[in-house]
Amino acid sequence: MPIKQRPNPPMYPGGMEIGAEEEAAVLEVLRSKRLFRYYGPNPGPSKAEELERAFAAHMGVQRALAVTSGTAALVCGLQGIGIGPGDEVIVPAYTWIASAASVIAVGGIPILAEVDESLTLDPADVERKITPYTKAIMPVHMRGAPCRMDELTALAQRHGLKVIEDVAQSDGASYRGRRLGSIGDIGCFSLQFNKIITAGEGGMVITNDETAWKRAVMFHDVVGGLRNNFPAAEMMWGINFRMPELLAAVALVQLRRLEGLLAAMRARKRMLKAGLAPILARRGLAFREIVDEEGDAAIALIFFMPSAAEAQRVVETLRAENIGASVLYRPDRTDYHIYAHWTPILEQRTWTADGGPWRWARREIRYRADDCPRTLDLLGRAVHLDVSPLLTNEDIEETLEGLSKVLA
Ligand SMILES: Cc1ncc(COP(=O)(O)O)c(C=O)c1O
């Protein structure tokens, strides 16, 4: 008999809450026949605009822009802060590939930097990677936890760089009392189904920089400049990443659920951590470093084993006890969260034969799968457990019992 009686609840925090309110919101939009943000038979207020106002207020910024995905948010954010051909942007070696791909999409060149025990950008390695061509740093707040924003923003200021925060995995989390995404020049969120709150797909851009916001608005909507009466001299062409009203209606309801979800996950993570701390201490093991515990979105509990082989053994044994766990990196399992598996980028593959954005590089750029050995070592030794807001006390007790047995 496994220690844990049931498998964990699914890790779709907002997704699992979808209920009557989302249904009503979607029906309201359908019945109004106003499926497009800017017009329809029944004009009325736009859900996307309402979402932008609510999101900006929630995150403590002046401006928010609703788009179709987190990747679209990153692309619009990069356009917003003026990243283009040949510009180097420092991205962490541990992030969803979209962070790097969005840089490439605007003609920029992603430069990989190591993560440290926080599993977010290591400021010391970022500094080593800065060249005369660096234009921005992209801190990615991975698995709910904030990056070392004081060090990173200080670095950026010292070197005259922009900061674009990727908050896809950490909606509502904060660093020293400030919401993630509101600290750098611009912040980008995802509402994809895996994220804390969701509309299935979708993304948000937030900023206090009026110029960056205008640029993002004009890029995300071909006639964004005209619609907003921006000055003719500032007018730019754009493409289309406009958020549909149906998504915005769902996202608005989900935003109202965000603080409740965070509170539920934080309470559960505190219990798990309190129970696991003495077990880890006995074995001289450490948790992933959380640079601001209060601000942690608490979606994940991560600790490090002494070796990758031990981490894999622990995960297998936990799974046999019905405890969902995973290691964050295995060389033999392709996972686009780890740069070493980004073959299309490492090999600088391009959609056309012209060399893609790398032809604009102002120095020779070569990527290798062993560029960031510390990141691979840490991720290979990292044991990861989801912290679902639906974990029951029983789930937590049994998880701790299992961890205690497996780590003993
Ligand atoms: C860190 C990170 N950045 C960017 C994205 C891209 O978001 P989307 O899938 O909504 O395009 C994701 C999630 O998929 C992510 O986890």
Tab-separated table of C-alpha atoms and ligand atoms in Angstrom:
chain	number	residue	atom	x	y	z
A	1	MET	CA	0.000	0.000	0.000
A	2	PRO	CA	1.455	3.377	-0.933
A	3	ILE	CA	1.643	5.924	1.895
A	4	LYS	CA	-0.447	8.402	-0.036
A	5	GLN	CA	-3.938	7.106	-0.647
A	6	ARG	CA	-4.833	9.304	-3.608
A	7	PRO	CA	-2.807	11.056	-6.288
A	8	ASN	CA	-2.422	14.815	-5.860
A	9	PRO	CA	-5.129	17.087	-7.230
A	10	PRO	CA	-4.289	18.497	-10.674
A	11	MET	CA	-1.957	21.525	-10.653
A	12	TYR	CA	-4.141	24.026	-12.481
A	13	PRO	CA	-4.758	26.517	-9.669
A	14	GLY	CA	-7.107	28.900	-11.492
A	15	GLY	CA	-8.201	26.286	-14.008
A	16	MET	CA	-9.667	24.031	-11.323
A	17	GLU	CA	-11.727	26.931	-9.973
A	18	ILE	CA	-13.513	27.567	-13.239
A	19	GLY	CA	-17.169	27.575	-12.351
A	20	ALA	CA	-20.427	29.473	-12.377
A	21	GLU	CA	-18.827	32.925	-12.432
A	22	GLU	CA	-16.712	32.180	-15.500
A	23	GLU	CA	-19.740	30.599	-17.177
A	24	ALA	CA	-21.842	33.688	-16.487
A	25	ALA	CA	-19.088	35.996	-17.717
A	26	VAL	CA	-18.720	34.077	-20.980
A	27	LEU	CA	-22.480	33.907	-21.500
A	28	GLU	CA	-22.762	37.629	-20.894
A	29	VAL	CA	-20.273	38.270	-23.684
A	30	LEU	CA	-21.896	35.763	-26.042
A	31	ARG	CA	-25.370	37.165	-25.441
A	32	SER	CA	-24.147	40.702	-26.011
A	33	LYS	CA	-22.692	39.543	-29.359
A	34	ARG	CA	-19.824	41.865	-28.525
A	35	LEU	CA	-17.002	39.407	-29.184
A	36	PHE	CA	-14.538	42.010	-30.382
A	37	ARG	CA	-12.939	44.482	-28.074
A	38	TYR	CA	-13.449	47.608	-30.086
A	39	TYR	CA	-16.949	47.284	-31.527
A	40	GLY	CA	-20.023	45.145	-32.074
A	41	PRO	CA	-23.795	45.402	-32.370
A	42	ASN	CA	-24.067	46.194	-28.669
A	43	PRO	CA	-21.157	48.485	-27.927
A	44	GLY	CA	-21.144	48.628	-24.107
A	45	PRO	CA	-17.933	48.450	-22.115
A	46	SER	CA	-15.167	46.202	-23.348
A	47	LYS	CA	-14.092	43.293	-21.122
A	48	ALA	CA	-10.492	43.647	-22.319
A	49	GLU	CA	-10.420	47.282	-21.225
A	50	GLU	CA	-11.998	46.392	-17.903
A	51	LEU	CA	-9.405	43.667	-17.455
A	52	GLU	CA	-6.569	46.085	-18.199
A	53	ARG	CA	-7.810	48.539	-15.579
A	54	ALA	CA	-8.313	45.841	-12.956
A	55	PHE	CA	-4.965	44.179	-13.710
A	56	ALA	CA	-3.030	47.461	-13.566
A	57	ALA	CA	-4.672	48.357	-10.246
A	58	HIS	CA	-3.968	44.896	-8.833
A	59	MET	CA	-0.312	45.001	-9.807
A	60	GLY	CA	0.152	48.621	-8.761
A	61	VAL	CA	1.047	50.136	-12.129
A	62	GLN	CA	-0.327	52.822	-14.424
A	63	ARG	CA	-0.819	50.712	-17.522
A	64	ALA	CA	-1.771	47.206	-18.534
A	65	LEU	CA	-2.286	45.757	-21.982
A	66	ALA	CA	-4.242	42.565	-22.683
A	67	VAL	CA	-2.795	40.313	-25.412
A	68	THR	CA	-3.251	36.788	-26.750
A	69	SER	CA	-0.482	34.922	-24.903
A	70	GLY	CA	2.471	35.252	-22.591
A	71	THR	CA	4.758	34.999	-25.591
A	72	ALA	CA	2.840	37.815	-27.295
A	73	ALA	CA	3.211	39.808	-24.075
A	74	LEU	CA	6.996	39.298	-24.181
A	75	VAL	CA	7.197	40.267	-27.858
A	76	CYS	CA	5.095	43.403	-27.277
A	77	GLY	CA	7.082	44.142	-24.118
A	78	LEU	CA	10.388	43.875	-25.981
A	79	GLN	CA	9.052	46.114	-28.749
A	80	GLY	CA	7.814	48.431	-26.035
A	81	ILE	CA	11.272	48.936	-24.548
A	82	GLY	CA	12.905	49.194	-27.971
A	83	ILE	CA	14.758	45.902	-28.346
A	84	GLY	CA	15.654	45.111	-31.948
A	85	PRO	CA	18.182	43.624	-34.353
A	86	GLY	CA	21.570	42.913	-32.834
A	87	ASP	CA	20.531	43.834	-29.293
A	88	GLU	CA	21.654	41.341	-26.696
A	89	VAL	CA	19.177	40.403	-23.994
A	90	ILE	CA	20.324	38.341	-21.027
A	91	VAL	CA	17.904	35.525	-20.230
A	92	PRO	CA	18.197	32.786	-17.621
A	93	ALA	CA	19.297	29.310	-18.661
A	94	TYR	CA	16.244	27.997	-16.780
A	95	THR	CA	13.029	29.373	-18.236
A	96	TRP	CA	10.387	28.366	-20.734
A	97	ILE	CA	11.893	28.645	-24.225
A	98	ALA	CA	9.394	31.436	-25.034
A	99	SER	CA	11.523	33.889	-23.025
A	100	ALA	CA	14.440	33.401	-25.407
A	101	ALA	CA	12.334	32.856	-28.530
A	102	SER	CA	10.563	36.188	-28.028
A	103	VAL	CA	13.945	37.943	-28.055
A	104	ILE	CA	14.784	36.200	-31.334
A	105	ALA	CA	11.360	37.098	-32.720
A	106	VAL	CA	12.142	40.816	-32.447
A	107	GLY	CA	15.588	40.329	-34.003
A	108	GLY	CA	17.454	40.367	-30.710
A	109	ILE	CA	20.045	37.916	-29.469
A	110	PRO	CA	19.393	35.928	-26.318
A	111	ILE	CA	22.439	35.540	-24.094
A	112	LEU	CA	22.202	32.807	-21.492
A	113	ALA	CA	23.103	33.361	-17.868
A	114	GLU	CA	23.246	30.920	-14.978
A	115	VAL	CA	20.642	30.616	-12.272
A	116	ASP	CA	21.713	30.216	-8.657
A	117	GLU	CA	20.176	28.379	-5.680
A	118	SER	CA	17.050	30.527	-6.093
A	119	LEU	CA	16.661	28.933	-9.576
A	120	THR	CA	16.438	32.468	-10.943
A	121	LEU	CA	19.065	34.698	-12.587
A	122	ASP	CA	22.394	34.846	-10.799
A	123	PRO	CA	23.320	38.565	-10.774
A	124	ALA	CA	27.042	37.762	-10.736
A	125	ASP	CA	26.765	35.720	-13.922
A	126	VAL	CA	24.523	38.348	-15.516
A	127	GLU	CA	27.271	40.885	-14.899
A	128	ARG	CA	29.834	38.589	-16.521
A	129	LYS	CA	27.604	38.275	-19.591
A	130	ILE	CA	27.163	42.013	-20.162
A	131	THR	CA	28.859	43.316	-23.331
A	132	PRO	CA	28.744	46.686	-25.098
A	133	TYR	CA	25.803	45.240	-27.080
A	134	THR	CA	23.638	44.250	-24.104
A	135	LYS	CA	20.392	46.212	-24.040
A	136	ALA	CA	18.232	44.419	-21.511
A	137	ILE	CA	18.017	41.826	-18.761
A	138	MET	CA	15.034	39.485	-18.543
A	139	PRO	CA	14.534	38.218	-14.991
A	140	VAL	CA	12.155	35.261	-15.089
A	141	HIS	CA	10.366	34.592	-11.813
A	142	MET	CA	10.344	30.821	-12.085
A	143	ARG	CA	7.968	28.502	-10.263
A	144	GLY	CA	6.312	31.288	-8.292
A	145	ALA	CA	9.416	32.796	-6.748
A	146	PRO	CA	10.874	36.278	-7.176
A	147	CYS	CA	14.282	36.948	-8.695
A	148	ARG	CA	16.957	38.972	-6.880
A	149	MET	CA	15.433	42.188	-8.128
A	150	ASP	CA	17.514	44.614	-6.007
A	151	GLU	CA	20.762	43.277	-7.421
A	152	LEU	CA	19.416	42.959	-10.950
A	153	THR	CA	17.899	46.442	-11.115
A	154	ALA	CA	21.074	47.933	-9.611
A	155	LEU	CA	23.111	46.139	-12.265
A	156	ALA	CA	20.791	47.375	-14.985
A	157	GLN	CA	21.051	50.926	-13.757
A	158	ARG	CA	24.831	50.760	-13.572
A	159	HIS	CA	25.054	49.533	-17.159
A	160	GLY	CA	22.155	51.521	-18.626
A	161	LEU	CA	20.068	48.423	-19.399
A	162	LYS	CA	16.318	47.877	-19.549
A	163	VAL	CA	14.654	45.257	-17.367
A	164	ILE	CA	11.800	43.163	-18.756
A	165	GLU	CA	10.276	40.837	-16.160
A	166	ASP	CA	8.788	37.519	-17.231
A	167	VAL	CA	6.107	36.840	-14.634
A	168	ALA	CA	4.354	34.049	-16.554
A	169	GLN	CA	4.709	31.586	-13.670
A	170	SER	CA	4.241	33.967	-10.753
A	171	ASP	CA	1.052	36.029	-11.064
A	172	GLY	CA	0.489	38.102	-7.937
A	173	ALA	CA	3.828	37.255	-6.305
A	174	SER	CA	5.910	40.122	-4.980
A	175	TYR	CA	9.399	41.211	-4.002
A	176	ARG	CA	9.849	43.457	-0.958
A	177	GLY	CA	6.234	44.518	-1.106
A	178	ARG	CA	6.136	45.277	-4.825
A	179	ARG	CA	4.259	43.066	-7.245
A	180	LEU	CA	6.437	41.209	-9.699
A	181	GLY	CA	6.241	42.790	-13.127
A	182	SER	CA	5.992	46.289	-11.629
A	183	ILE	CA	9.671	46.554	-10.647
A	184	GLY	CA	11.468	46.547	-13.997
A	185	ASP	CA	10.663	48.717	-17.008
A	186	ILE	CA	7.958	46.345	-18.169
A	187	GLY	CA	6.390	43.091	-16.956
A	188	CYS	CA	4.839	40.250	-18.953
A	189	PHE	CA	2.306	37.653	-17.795
A	190	SER	CA	0.697	34.551	-19.262
A	191	LEU	CA	-2.874	33.367	-18.797
A	192	GLN	CA	-2.221	30.009	-20.440
A	193	PHE	CA	-3.916	27.043	-18.767
A	194	ASN	CA	-0.907	25.948	-16.709
A	195	LYS	CA	-0.581	29.299	-14.990
A	196	ILE	CA	-1.871	30.463	-11.593
A	197	ILE	CA	-4.857	32.225	-13.127
A	198	THR	CA	-5.989	31.376	-16.623
A	199	ALA	CA	-8.259	32.027	-19.535
A	200	GLY	CA	-6.871	28.985	-21.372
A	201	GLU	CA	-4.611	31.332	-23.313
A	202	GLY	CA	-3.856	35.017	-22.985
A	203	GLY	CA	-1.238	37.414	-21.705
A	204	MET	CA	-0.794	40.777	-20.030
A	205	VAL	CA	1.845	43.500	-20.267
A	206	ILE	CA	2.205	45.997	-17.418
A	207	THR	CA	4.314	49.127	-17.095
A	208	ASN	CA	4.616	52.613	-15.645
A	209	ASP	CA	6.539	53.744	-18.722
A	210	GLU	CA	4.105	55.644	-20.927
A	211	THR	CA	6.318	55.372	-24.018
A	212	ALA	CA	6.774	51.633	-23.607
A	213	TRP	CA	3.018	51.217	-23.137
A	214	LYS	CA	2.233	53.230	-26.272
A	215	ARG	CA	4.703	51.223	-28.306
A	216	ALA	CA	3.288	47.946	-27.008
A	217	VAL	CA	-0.253	49.135	-27.758
A	218	MET	CA	0.700	50.035	-31.327
A	219	PHE	CA	2.514	46.774	-31.912
A	220	HIS	CA	-0.287	44.604	-30.498
A	221	ASP	CA	-2.932	46.219	-32.725
A	222	VAL	CA	-2.370	47.394	-36.308
A	223	VAL	CA	-4.503	50.458	-35.635
A	224	GLY	CA	-3.702	50.782	-31.940
A	225	GLY	CA	-2.205	54.219	-32.457
A	226	LEU	CA	-5.245	55.533	-34.312
A	227	ARG	CA	-7.706	54.058	-31.841
A	228	ASN	CA	-5.888	55.768	-28.986
A	229	ASN	CA	-5.369	59.082	-30.808
A	230	PHE	CA	-1.615	58.917	-30.349
A	231	PRO	CA	0.207	61.848	-32.019
A	232	ALA	CA	0.668	61.319	-35.764
A	233	ALA	CA	4.423	61.701	-35.490
A	234	GLU	CA	4.595	58.765	-33.045
A	235	MET	CA	2.412	56.463	-35.151
A	236	MET	CA	3.866	53.004	-35.832
A	237	TRP	CA	2.697	49.965	-37.730
A	238	GLY	CA	1.843	46.905	-35.734
A	239	ILE	CA	0.462	43.406	-36.088
A	240	ASN	CA	-2.321	41.757	-34.128
A	241	PHE	CA	-2.145	40.278	-30.655
A	242	ARG	CA	-5.515	41.667	-29.478
A	243	MET	CA	-7.190	39.745	-26.679
A	244	PRO	CA	-10.661	38.409	-27.535
A	245	GLU	CA	-13.521	39.513	-25.282
A	246	LEU	CA	-14.305	35.916	-24.306
A	247	LEU	CA	-10.805	35.492	-22.879
A	248	ALA	CA	-10.922	38.838	-21.131
A	249	ALA	CA	-14.249	37.957	-19.495
A	250	VAL	CA	-12.763	34.746	-18.058
A	251	ALA	CA	-9.530	36.475	-17.053
A	252	LEU	CA	-11.459	39.159	-15.142
A	253	VAL	CA	-13.167	36.519	-13.013
A	254	GLN	CA	-9.878	34.698	-12.524
A	255	LEU	CA	-8.135	37.876	-11.386
A	256	ARG	CA	-10.684	38.094	-8.576
A	257	ARG	CA	-9.670	34.577	-7.543
A	258	LEU	CA	-5.942	35.326	-7.496
A	259	GLU	CA	-5.453	36.395	-3.866
A	260	GLY	CA	-7.529	33.471	-2.595
A	261	LEU	CA	-5.451	31.037	-4.639
A	262	LEU	CA	-2.207	32.572	-3.390
A	263	ALA	CA	-3.378	32.399	0.228
A	264	ALA	CA	-4.365	28.745	-0.195
A	265	MET	CA	-1.049	27.770	-1.789
A	266	ARG	CA	0.994	29.751	0.742
A	267	ALA	CA	-0.753	28.110	3.691
A	268	ARG	CA	-0.123	24.651	2.233
A	269	LYS	CA	3.489	25.381	1.365
A	270	ARG	CA	4.126	26.679	4.890
A	271	MET	CA	2.850	23.383	6.324
A	272	LEU	CA	4.887	21.309	3.886
A	273	LYS	CA	8.010	23.355	4.511
A	274	ALA	CA	7.650	23.281	8.280
A	275	GLY	CA	7.270	19.509	8.174
A	276	LEU	CA	10.072	18.934	5.716
A	277	ALA	CA	12.629	21.342	7.223
A	278	PRO	CA	13.792	19.021	10.051
A	279	ILE	CA	13.915	16.052	7.660
A	280	LEU	CA	16.151	17.967	5.250
A	281	ALA	CA	18.241	19.351	8.114
A	282	ARG	CA	18.943	15.840	9.420
A	283	ARG	CA	20.364	14.934	6.023
A	284	GLY	CA	22.130	18.263	5.480
A	285	LEU	CA	19.901	19.067	2.499
A	286	ALA	CA	18.622	22.506	1.507
A	287	PHE	CA	15.453	23.978	0.062
A	288	ARG	CA	15.561	26.091	-3.049
A	289	GLU	CA	16.416	29.586	-1.829
A	290	ILE	CA	13.411	31.920	-1.851
A	291	VAL	CA	14.684	35.490	-1.841
A	292	ASP	CA	11.437	36.857	-0.394
A	293	GLU	CA	9.357	34.196	1.370
A	294	GLU	CA	6.392	36.501	1.862
A	295	GLY	CA	6.252	37.298	-1.809
A	296	ASP	CA	6.505	33.697	-3.022
A	297	ALA	CA	3.421	32.618	-4.976
A	298	ALA	CA	4.080	29.223	-3.381
A	299	ILE	CA	3.167	27.051	-6.369
A	300	ALA	CA	6.133	24.738	-5.833
A	301	LEU	CA	8.272	23.154	-3.155
A	302	ILE	CA	11.796	22.406	-4.316
A	303	PHE	CA	14.809	20.961	-2.537
A	304	PHE	CA	18.223	19.813	-3.689
A	305	MET	CA	19.737	16.350	-3.340
A	306	PRO	CA	23.537	15.907	-3.290
A	307	SER	CA	23.538	14.336	-6.773
A	308	ALA	CA	21.313	13.970	-9.830
A	309	ALA	CA	21.257	10.190	-9.372
A	310	GLU	CA	19.966	10.575	-5.810
A	311	ALA	CA	17.358	13.127	-6.933
A	312	GLN	CA	16.089	10.688	-9.555
A	313	ARG	CA	15.993	7.857	-7.038
A	314	VAL	CA	14.082	10.003	-4.540
A	315	VAL	CA	11.558	10.998	-7.205
A	316	GLU	CA	10.997	7.403	-8.284
A	317	THR	CA	10.511	6.281	-4.697
A	318	LEU	CA	8.138	9.163	-3.973
A	319	ARG	CA	6.116	8.293	-7.040
A	320	ALA	CA	5.830	4.709	-5.884
A	321	GLU	CA	4.249	6.168	-2.731
A	322	ASN	CA	1.760	8.105	-4.907
A	323	ILE	CA	3.526	11.410	-4.212
A	324	GLY	CA	3.828	13.490	-7.372
A	325	ALA	CA	7.408	14.702	-7.695
A	326	SER	CA	9.848	15.361	-10.504
A	327	VAL	CA	13.455	16.332	-11.113
A	328	LEU	CA	13.824	19.594	-12.992
A	329	TYR	CA	16.436	18.450	-15.507
A	330	ARG	CA	17.386	15.194	-17.085
A	331	PRO	CA	19.750	15.175	-20.074
A	332	ASP	CA	17.772	12.281	-21.578
A	333	ARG	CA	14.315	13.942	-21.388
A	334	THR	CA	13.636	16.844	-23.693
A	335	ASP	CA	12.127	19.697	-21.719
A	336	TYR	CA	11.999	23.219	-23.149
A	337	HIS	CA	12.358	24.754	-19.684
A	338	ILE	CA	16.094	24.072	-19.799
A	339	TYR	CA	18.370	25.789	-22.287
A	340	ALA	CA	20.386	22.615	-22.889
A	341	HIS	CA	17.294	21.187	-24.628
A	342	TRP	CA	16.696	24.232	-26.835
A	343	THR	CA	18.352	22.621	-29.851
A	344	PRO	CA	16.709	24.949	-32.424
A	345	ILE	CA	18.156	27.948	-30.583
A	346	LEU	CA	21.491	26.406	-29.609
A	347	GLU	CA	22.045	25.545	-33.280
A	348	GLN	CA	20.805	28.997	-34.336
A	349	ARG	CA	18.273	27.507	-36.720
A	350	THR	CA	16.435	30.140	-38.691
A	351	TRP	CA	13.198	30.224	-40.640
A	352	THR	CA	14.995	31.535	-43.689
A	353	ALA	CA	18.459	30.954	-45.085
A	354	ASP	CA	19.671	34.449	-44.222
A	355	GLY	CA	21.000	33.669	-40.736
A	356	GLY	CA	18.020	35.101	-38.864
A	357	PRO	CA	18.721	37.584	-36.108
A	358	TRP	CA	22.225	36.226	-35.524
A	359	ARG	CA	23.340	37.866	-38.767
A	360	TRP	CA	22.912	41.149	-36.900
A	361	ALA	CA	25.100	40.043	-34.003
A	362	ARG	CA	27.945	42.454	-33.450
A	363	ARG	CA	30.243	39.709	-32.219
A	364	GLU	CA	30.462	35.973	-32.713
A	365	ILE	CA	27.707	34.150	-30.858
A	366	ARG	CA	28.022	30.433	-30.133
A	367	TYR	CA	25.766	28.435	-27.837
A	368	ARG	CA	26.720	25.118	-26.306
A	369	ALA	CA	24.708	22.688	-24.220
A	370	ASP	CA	27.299	23.029	-21.449
A	371	ASP	CA	27.336	26.850	-21.389
A	372	CYS	CA	25.663	26.996	-17.983
A	373	PRO	CA	26.940	24.011	-15.979
A	374	ARG	CA	25.824	25.350	-12.615
A	375	THR	CA	22.243	25.636	-13.836
A	376	LEU	CA	22.304	22.047	-15.080
A	377	ASP	CA	23.848	20.805	-11.851
A	378	LEU	CA	21.245	22.580	-9.698
A	379	LEU	CA	18.264	21.556	-11.839
A	380	GLY	CA	19.499	17.982	-12.086
A	381	ARG	CA	19.618	17.744	-8.294
A	382	ALA	CA	16.325	19.586	-7.748
A	383	VAL	CA	13.312	17.610	-6.524
A	384	HIS	CA	10.094	19.466	-7.348
A	385	LEU	CA	6.642	19.066	-5.809
A	386	ASP	CA	3.580	21.014	-6.935
A	387	VAL	CA	1.725	22.881	-4.190
A	388	SER	CA	-1.868	22.763	-5.367
A	389	PRO	CA	-4.380	24.981	-3.566
A	390	LEU	CA	-6.554	21.864	-3.441
A	391	LEU	CA	-4.155	19.800	-1.287
A	392	THR	CA	-6.038	18.563	1.771
A	393	ASN	CA	-4.571	18.251	5.270
A	394	GLU	CA	-4.501	14.521	4.655
A	395	ASP	CA	-2.584	15.006	1.385
A	396	ILE	CA	-0.046	17.127	3.251
A	397	GLU	CA	0.348	14.702	6.148
A	398	GLU	CA	0.802	11.756	3.814
A	399	THR	CA	3.226	13.702	1.615
A	400	LEU	CA	5.335	14.529	4.661
A	401	GLU	CA	5.197	10.945	5.862
A	402	GLY	CA	6.364	9.793	2.446
A	403	LEU	CA	9.143	12.369	2.258
A	404	SER	CA	10.298	11.415	5.726
A	405	LYS	CA	10.428	7.722	4.812
A	406	VAL	CA	12.092	8.244	1.438
A	407	LEU	CA	14.721	10.661	2.706
A	408	ALA	CA	15.514	8.694	5.870
B	1	LIG	C1	8.431	31.551	-17.936
B	1	LIG	C2	7.474	31.586	-19.073
B	1	LIG	N1	7.575	32.567	-19.982
B	1	LIG	C3	6.732	32.649	-21.032
B	1	LIG	C4	5.717	31.737	-21.204
B	1	LIG	C5	4.862	31.849	-22.418
B	1	LIG	O1	3.520	31.996	-22.160
B	1	LIG	P1	2.446	31.504	-23.230
B	1	LIG	O2	2.431	30.030	-23.211
B	1	LIG	O3	1.163	32.095	-22.713
B	1	LIG	O4	2.828	32.075	-24.543
B	1	LIG	C6	5.562	30.693	-20.273
B	1	LIG	C7	4.506	29.682	-20.328
B	1	LIG	O5	4.157	29.025	-21.219
B	1	LIG	C8	6.473	30.608	-19.190
B	1	LIG	O6	6.383	29.628	-18.291
